[in-house]
Coordinates of C-alpha atoms in Angstrom, one line a residue:
M1 CA 25.3 -27.6 5.5
R2 CA 23.3 -24.8 4.9
I3 CA 24.4 -22.5 1.8
L4 CA 22.9 -19.6 0.5
I5 CA 24.9 -18.2 -2.9
V6 CA 24.0 -14.2 -3.5
E7 CA 25.3 -13.9 -7.9
D8 CA 23.3 -12.3 -10.1
E9 CA 24.1 -13.8 -13.2
A10 CA 22.0 -16.5 -14.1
L11 CA 23.9 -18.9 -15.4
A12 CA 26.9 -18.1 -12.9
A13 CA 24.5 -18.8 -10.4
R14 CA 23.0 -22.5 -11.6
R15 CA 26.9 -23.1 -12.4
L16 CA 27.9 -22.3 -8.7
R17 CA 25.6 -25.1 -7.3
K18 CA 25.8 -27.6 -9.3
M19 CA 30.6 -27.1 -7.7
V20 CA 28.5 -26.9 -4.7
E21 CA 25.8 -30.1 -4.5
A22 CA 28.7 -32.4 -6.6
L23 CA 31.3 -31.1 -3.9
E24 CA 29.1 -31.3 -0.9
P25 CA 27.2 -33.7 -1.4
T26 CA 24.7 -33.4 1.7
S27 CA 24.1 -29.7 2.1
R28 CA 21.6 -27.5 0.8
V29 CA 20.7 -24.6 -0.9
E30 CA 19.1 -22.6 0.7
A31 CA 18.6 -19.8 -1.9
M32 CA 19.3 -18.1 -5.1
L33 CA 19.6 -14.1 -5.1
E34 CA 20.6 -11.7 -6.9
S35 CA 20.3 -8.4 -5.6
V36 CA 21.5 -6.6 -2.2
S37 CA 18.1 -6.2 -1.8
A38 CA 16.6 -9.3 -1.2
T39 CA 19.6 -10.5 0.7
V40 CA 18.6 -7.8 3.1
Q41 CA 14.9 -9.1 3.3
W42 CA 16.8 -12.6 3.1
F43 CA 18.6 -12.3 6.6
R44 CA 15.8 -10.5 8.1
T45 CA 13.4 -13.3 7.8
N46 CA 15.6 -16.7 8.0
P47 CA 18.2 -18.0 10.1
A48 CA 22.0 -17.3 9.1
P49 CA 23.2 -20.0 6.9
D50 CA 26.3 -22.1 7.2
L51 CA 28.0 -20.9 4.2
L52 CA 27.5 -17.1 2.1
L53 CA 28.8 -17.9 -0.7
L54 CA 28.2 -14.3 -2.0
D55 CA 29.4 -11.9 -4.9
I56 CA 30.7 -7.8 -5.1
E57 CA 29.0 -7.4 -8.2
L58 CA 25.2 -6.9 -7.2
A59 CA 22.1 -6.3 -9.7
D60 CA 21.1 -3.1 -7.4
G61 CA 24.9 -2.4 -5.7
Q62 CA 27.6 -3.4 -4.0
S63 CA 27.4 -6.7 -2.0
F64 CA 28.8 -4.9 1.1
D65 CA 25.7 -2.8 1.4
V66 CA 24.0 -5.9 3.1
F67 CA 26.5 -5.6 6.2
S68 CA 26.0 -1.7 6.9
Q69 CA 21.4 -2.8 7.0
V70 CA 21.9 -6.0 8.9
E71 CA 24.7 -8.4 11.2
V72 CA 25.8 -11.3 8.6
T73 CA 27.1 -13.6 11.3
C74 CA 27.9 -16.6 8.8
P75 CA 31.4 -17.4 7.1
I76 CA 31.6 -16.1 3.7
I77 CA 33.1 -17.0 0.7
F78 CA 33.7 -13.4 -1.7
T79 CA 33.5 -14.3 -5.4
T80 CA 34.7 -11.4 -7.5
A81 CA 36.8 -10.1 -10.3
Y82 CA 39.0 -7.9 -7.9
D83 CA 42.3 -7.7 -9.2
E84 CA 45.2 -10.3 -6.9
H85 CA 46.8 -6.8 -5.2
A86 CA 42.7 -6.2 -3.7
I87 CA 42.7 -10.3 -3.0
R88 CA 44.8 -9.2 -0.1
A89 CA 41.7 -7.8 1.8
F90 CA 40.0 -11.1 1.5
R91 CA 42.1 -12.7 2.6
L92 CA 42.3 -11.6 5.3
N93 CA 39.3 -11.0 7.1
S94 CA 36.2 -13.1 5.1
V95 CA 36.8 -17.3 4.6
D96 CA 38.3 -17.3 1.2
Y97 CA 38.2 -15.3 -2.0
L98 CA 37.0 -17.3 -5.2
L99 CA 38.2 -15.6 -9.5
K100 CA 35.1 -15.5 -11.8
P101 CA 35.0 -18.0 -13.1
I102 CA 34.6 -20.0 -10.7
Q103 CA 36.6 -23.3 -11.1
E104 CA 35.8 -26.0 -9.1
K105 CA 39.2 -27.5 -7.7
E106 CA 39.2 -23.6 -6.2
L107 CA 35.6 -23.7 -4.6
Q108 CA 36.9 -27.4 -3.6
R109 CA 39.6 -25.6 -2.0
S110 CA 37.4 -22.9 -0.6
L111 CA 35.5 -25.2 1.5
Q112 CA 37.7 -27.3 2.6
K113 CA 39.6 -24.1 4.1
L114 CA 36.4 -23.4 6.1
K115 CA 36.0 -27.1 7.3
D116 CA 39.9 -26.2 8.5
M117 CA 38.4 -23.2 10.4
K118 CA 35.8 -25.2 11.7
R119 CA 38.1 -27.8 13.9
V120 CA 40.7 -24.4 14.4
F121 CA 37.3 -22.9 15.8
S122 CA 36.1 -25.4 18.0
G123 CA 33.3 -25.9 15.4
K124 CA 31.6 -22.2 16.2
A125 CA 30.2 -20.9 12.4
A126 CA 30.9 -17.7 13.5
F127 CA 34.9 -17.7 13.8
P128 CA 36.5 -14.2 13.5
M129 CA 36.0 -12.5 10.5
N130 CA 36.3 -8.0 9.7
I131 CA 33.7 -6.2 7.4
E132 CA 34.8 -3.1 8.2
A133 CA 38.6 -4.7 7.7
L134 CA 37.7 -6.0 4.9
L135 CA 36.4 -2.7 2.7
Q136 CA 39.2 -0.5 4.8
G137 CA 42.0 -2.8 3.0
L138 CA 39.9 -3.1 -0.1
N139 CA 40.2 1.0 0.0
E140 CA 44.0 0.6 1.0
Q141 CA 44.7 -1.6 -2.0
R142 CA 42.2 0.8 -4.8
T143 CA 45.1 3.2 -3.8
Q144 CA 48.0 1.8 -4.0
P145 CA 49.6 1.2 -7.4
T146 CA 52.1 -1.8 -7.3
D147 CA 54.8 0.9 -8.7
L148 CA 54.8 2.4 -5.0
Y149 CA 56.3 -0.7 -3.6
R150 CA 59.9 -0.3 -2.4
D151 CA 62.4 -1.4 -4.5
R152 CA 65.5 -1.3 -3.3
I153 CA 66.5 -0.8 1.1
L154 CA 68.9 2.0 2.3
V155 CA 71.6 -0.2 4.6
K156 CA 74.5 0.6 6.4
Q157 CA 78.0 -1.3 6.7
G158 CA 80.3 0.4 9.2
H159 CA 80.2 4.3 8.1
R160 CA 78.9 3.0 4.4
M161 CA 75.6 3.4 3.1
F162 CA 74.4 1.7 0.2
P163 CA 71.1 0.4 -1.9
V164 CA 70.1 -3.4 -1.8
T165 CA 67.9 -4.7 -4.1
S166 CA 64.6 -5.6 -2.1
S167 CA 65.3 -9.0 -4.7
E168 CA 68.3 -9.2 -3.3
V169 CA 66.6 -9.9 0.0
A170 CA 65.7 -13.1 1.8
Y171 CA 64.5 -11.9 5.5
F172 CA 64.6 -8.7 7.7
F173 CA 64.8 -9.8 11.3
T174 CA 65.0 -8.1 15.0
K175 CA 67.4 -8.8 16.9
E176 CA 68.6 -6.8 20.5
K177 CA 66.1 -4.0 18.8
I178 CA 67.7 -3.7 15.9
N179 CA 66.5 -4.6 12.3
F180 CA 68.5 -6.1 9.6
L181 CA 68.5 -7.5 6.8
Q182 CA 69.9 -10.8 5.7
T183 CA 70.3 -11.5 1.6
K184 CA 69.9 -14.8 -0.1
D185 CA 73.5 -14.9 -0.3
D186 CA 73.9 -14.4 3.1
R187 CA 75.1 -11.6 4.0
R188 CA 73.3 -9.2 6.9
Y189 CA 73.1 -5.4 6.9
Q190 CA 71.3 -3.1 9.6
V191 CA 68.7 -0.9 8.5
D192 CA 66.9 1.6 9.9
F193 CA 63.7 1.7 9.2
S194 CA 61.0 -0.1 11.4
M195 CA 59.6 -4.4 11.2
E196 CA 56.4 -1.7 10.4
E197 CA 57.3 0.7 8.1
L198 CA 59.3 -2.5 5.9
E199 CA 55.8 -4.3 6.0
K200 CA 53.8 -1.3 4.6
S201 CA 56.5 -0.6 1.9
L202 CA 57.2 -4.1 0.9
N203 CA 55.5 -6.3 -2.5
P204 CA 52.9 -8.4 -0.2
K205 CA 53.2 -10.7 -3.2
D206 CA 57.0 -11.4 -2.4
F207 CA 57.4 -10.4 1.5
F208 CA 54.9 -12.2 4.8
R209 CA 54.8 -10.5 8.1
A210 CA 55.9 -13.8 9.1
N211 CA 55.6 -12.5 13.4
R212 CA 57.1 -9.3 15.1
Q213 CA 60.8 -10.3 15.1
Y214 CA 60.4 -11.5 11.2
I215 CA 59.3 -10.4 7.2
V216 CA 59.9 -12.8 5.3
N217 CA 60.6 -13.6 1.1
Y218 CA 58.8 -16.4 -0.2
S219 CA 61.9 -17.1 -2.5
A220 CA 63.3 -17.9 1.2
V221 CA 61.1 -20.5 3.1
S222 CA 63.0 -23.4 2.5
K223 CA 60.4 -26.2 4.5
V224 CA 57.2 -25.8 6.4
S225 CA 56.1 -27.5 9.4
Q226 CA 53.2 -28.2 11.5
E227 CA 53.4 -27.3 15.0
V228 CA 51.0 -28.0 18.1
N229 CA 48.0 -25.2 18.3
A230 CA 48.0 -25.2 14.5
K231 CA 50.9 -22.5 14.9
L232 CA 53.4 -23.3 11.6
K233 CA 57.4 -22.9 11.2
I234 CA 59.6 -22.3 8.8
N235 CA 62.8 -23.0 7.7
L236 CA 64.7 -20.8 5.9
S237 CA 67.3 -20.8 3.4
P238 CA 70.5 -19.2 4.8
T239 CA 69.3 -19.9 8.3
S240 CA 67.9 -18.0 10.2
E241 CA 69.1 -17.8 14.1
E242 CA 66.2 -18.0 15.7
E243 CA 63.1 -20.2 15.1
V244 CA 60.2 -18.7 12.9
I245 CA 57.1 -19.3 14.1
I246 CA 53.4 -18.4 12.3
S247 CA 50.8 -18.5 15.1
R248 CA 47.9 -19.8 14.2
E249 CA 45.7 -17.0 13.9
K250 CA 48.2 -15.7 10.5
A251 CA 48.9 -19.9 9.6
M252 CA 46.0 -19.9 6.8
E253 CA 47.0 -16.5 5.2
F254 CA 50.6 -17.3 5.2
R255 CA 49.6 -20.9 3.6
H256 CA 47.6 -19.0 0.9
W257 CA 50.4 -16.3 0.6
L258 CA 53.1 -19.2 -0.5
G259 CA 50.6 -20.4 -3.5
E260 CA 48.4 -23.2 -0.8

């Protein structure tokens, strides 16, 4: 595996190279670069590597500037000091992210994720990655304070309406075009919010959009099973009426969300 390291701190770059060589003895570090301009020049004169380890803050700007000057099709693992609320953007649109200071165990997990993704996508190096969506996601996360996440949901029971705190919710689901909230103590209430509205307003640390029908709280996930075609089946508590299946495309994100 040919690897390109882009890191403007010499000590951090040497440490990262040492970890890579220890974890992947057959790999070859093609170069260690420290700036946007050097990275752009390298991609213009060299074939794409099998993996790019890319720091965000470089000597002459942010590494995102690279993407506006040259096409980067190889898998990327970002190394970043962004806070946890920006991390979701990296998780969705790159192979992985590593928070500094980088730990060898975390790097090993990221390299294994790359191997798993290559297997899923039949060994292709250019599996889906959306840099434009990544940048948009980062901007959204920067402007989304955590206190704007919904901590109460107004529910209906007959002619009554009253709030339920988000911490009480096990999951939301859709049945016959009506959306419901299921509490951890197995109470069910109708909600007037769409699933899209709920997904945007709930804290992504606690809730995950499993599929079109379900948004689940991490504490309600009692079991995860591997299905055919790299899909996942999750068991919920309280038990859901239908099987909850996570698509192959969302399986890796779900695993990371759970803390794998």
